[in-house]
């Protein structure tokens, strides 16, 4: 019998949660938009059945959630937090240094003793000095909540650069 494992992406609007899922699945299964608030409910995808994890002994699901800092979005934020608290592993997605809403939400999830990996996504928007500053700040601000090796810098949908 397969063990059931659920990963949940949670974070502010436009931090690339849906793009990360598309990158993991290797195809555009989740709608993405430059406009915030496109994800209005949690959506679960079974990646053990349909995608790259098919030979595993785990029934692996990944869940996309609405953004946690959307204007007038408390209902969506509540959905996201409840979904995260009910999952096995949280992929907490940020697009820059952590803000107060994100930090408060991360602490709330941490209090439930859930394992958290922070994904500093969209690093292609920053030069190497800026990335290093943000990474250093995250390590300091998240001390006691997230281990430094659980803070990952990624770019799920890198911006294509045009060289002249």
Coordinates of C-alpha atoms in Angstrom, one line a residue:
X1 CA 0.0 0.0 0.0
X2 CA 1.3 3.4 -0.9
X3 CA 1.9 6.1 1.7
X4 CA 0.0 9.3 1.1
X5 CA 2.1 12.5 1.1
X6 CA 0.9 16.0 0.3
X7 CA 3.0 19.0 -0.5
X8 CA 1.4 22.4 -0.3
X9 CA 2.7 25.6 -1.9
X10 CA 1.7 28.7 0.1
X11 CA 2.8 32.3 -0.2
X12 CA 1.8 35.8 -1.2
X13 CA 0.2 36.5 -4.6
X14 CA 2.5 36.6 -7.6
X15 CA 5.4 34.7 -5.9
X16 CA 5.2 31.9 -8.5
X17 CA 3.4 29.1 -6.6
X18 CA 1.5 28.0 -9.8
X19 CA 4.7 28.4 -11.9
X20 CA 6.6 26.1 -9.5
X21 CA 3.9 23.4 -9.9
X22 CA 4.1 23.7 -13.7
X23 CA 7.9 23.5 -13.5
X24 CA 7.7 20.4 -11.3
X25 CA 5.2 18.7 -13.5
X26 CA 7.0 19.7 -16.7
X27 CA 4.0 21.2 -18.4
X28 CA 1.5 24.0 -18.0
X29 CA -1.2 22.4 -16.0
X30 CA -1.9 25.4 -13.7
X31 CA -3.0 28.8 -15.0
X32 CA -0.6 31.6 -14.3
X33 CA -1.0 35.3 -14.6
X34 CA 0.8 38.6 -14.0
X35 CA -2.4 39.8 -12.3
X36 CA -2.7 38.8 -8.6
X37 CA -5.5 36.7 -7.3
X38 CA -5.9 34.2 -10.2
X39 CA -5.9 31.2 -7.8
X40 CA -9.1 31.4 -5.9
X41 CA -9.2 28.0 -4.2
X42 CA -6.8 25.2 -3.4
X43 CA -6.2 22.7 -6.2
X44 CA -4.6 19.3 -5.7
X45 CA -2.6 17.5 -8.3
X46 CA -1.7 13.8 -8.1
X47 CA 1.9 13.7 -9.2
X48 CA 2.5 10.0 -8.3
X49 CA 0.0 8.9 -10.9
X50 CA 0.4 11.3 -13.8
X51 CA 3.8 12.8 -13.8
X52 CA 7.5 12.1 -13.1
X53 CA 7.0 10.3 -9.7
X54 CA 5.0 7.4 -11.1
X55 CA 7.2 4.5 -9.9
X56 CA 7.3 5.6 -6.2
X57 CA 5.9 3.8 -3.2
X58 CA 4.3 7.1 -2.3
X59 CA 0.9 8.5 -3.3
X60 CA 2.3 12.0 -3.8
X61 CA 0.1 15.0 -4.3
X62 CA 1.0 18.7 -4.6
X63 CA -1.5 21.5 -3.8
X64 CA -1.6 25.0 -5.1
X65 CA -3.2 27.6 -2.8
X66 CA -4.5 31.2 -3.2
X67 CA -2.2 34.0 -2.2
X68 CA -2.0 35.0 1.4
X69 CA -1.6 38.8 1.0
X70 CA -4.2 39.7 -1.5
X71 CA -6.2 42.9 -0.9
X72 CA -9.5 42.0 0.6
X73 CA -8.5 38.3 0.5
X74 CA -8.9 37.1 4.0
X75 CA -11.2 34.2 2.9
X76 CA -8.6 33.0 0.4
X77 CA -5.8 33.4 2.9
X78 CA -7.8 31.3 5.4
X79 CA -8.2 28.6 2.7
X80 CA -4.4 28.6 2.0
X81 CA -3.4 28.4 5.7
X82 CA -5.9 25.6 6.4
X83 CA -4.7 23.7 3.4
X84 CA -1.1 24.1 4.5
X85 CA -1.8 23.0 8.0
X86 CA -3.4 19.8 6.8
X87 CA -0.5 18.9 4.5
X88 CA 2.7 16.9 5.2
X89 CA 5.2 19.4 3.8
X90 CA 4.9 23.1 3.2
X91 CA 6.7 24.8 0.3
X92 CA 6.5 28.4 1.5
X93 CA 7.1 30.6 -1.6
X94 CA 8.4 34.2 -1.5
X95 CA 9.5 36.5 -4.3
X96 CA 11.8 38.7 -2.3
X97 CA 12.7 39.3 1.4
X98 CA 9.9 38.1 3.7
X99 CA 7.2 40.6 4.6
X100 CA 5.1 40.8 7.8
X101 CA 2.1 38.9 6.4
X102 CA 4.3 36.1 5.1
X103 CA 6.3 35.9 8.4
X104 CA 3.1 35.9 10.5
X105 CA 1.7 33.1 8.3
X106 CA 5.0 31.1 8.4
X107 CA 5.0 31.3 12.2
X108 CA 1.4 30.2 12.4
X109 CA 2.2 27.1 10.3
X110 CA 5.5 26.5 12.2
X111 CA 3.4 26.4 15.5
X112 CA 1.6 23.4 14.0
X113 CA 5.0 21.6 13.8
X114 CA 4.8 21.3 10.1
X115 CA 8.1 20.9 8.1
X116 CA 8.6 24.1 6.0
X117 CA 10.9 24.6 3.0
X118 CA 11.2 28.3 1.9
X119 CA 11.4 28.8 -1.8
X120 CA 12.9 32.2 -2.7
X121 CA 11.5 32.2 -6.2
X122 CA 12.0 34.6 -9.1
X123 CA 15.7 35.1 -8.3
X124 CA 16.2 36.0 -12.0
X125 CA 14.8 39.4 -11.1
X126 CA 17.8 40.2 -8.9
X127 CA 21.5 40.5 -9.6
X128 CA 23.9 38.4 -7.6
X129 CA 24.6 41.0 -4.9
X130 CA 20.8 41.6 -4.4
X131 CA 20.2 37.8 -4.2
X132 CA 23.0 37.4 -1.6
X133 CA 21.5 40.3 0.5
X134 CA 18.0 38.7 0.4
X135 CA 19.4 35.2 1.2
X136 CA 21.4 36.6 4.2
X137 CA 18.3 38.5 5.5
X138 CA 16.1 35.4 5.1
X139 CA 18.6 33.3 7.1
X140 CA 18.6 35.8 9.9
X141 CA 14.9 36.5 10.0
X142 CA 13.8 32.9 9.8
X143 CA 16.2 31.6 12.4
X144 CA 14.4 29.3 14.8
X145 CA 11.6 28.7 12.2
X146 CA 13.4 27.4 9.1
X147 CA 16.9 25.9 8.9
X148 CA 19.3 27.7 6.5
X149 CA 19.5 24.5 4.3
X150 CA 15.7 24.6 4.0
X151 CA 15.8 28.0 2.3
X152 CA 16.2 27.5 -1.5
X153 CA 16.8 30.1 -4.2
X154 CA 15.1 29.1 -7.4
X155 CA 13.6 30.5 -10.6
X156 CA 10.6 28.4 -11.7
X157 CA 9.9 30.4 -14.9
X158 CA 13.0 32.5 -15.7
X159 CA 12.6 35.7 -17.6
X160 CA 14.0 35.4 -21.1
X161 CA 16.8 37.9 -21.5
X162 CA 17.3 39.6 -24.9
X163 CA 20.9 40.3 -25.5
X164 CA 21.7 43.2 -27.9

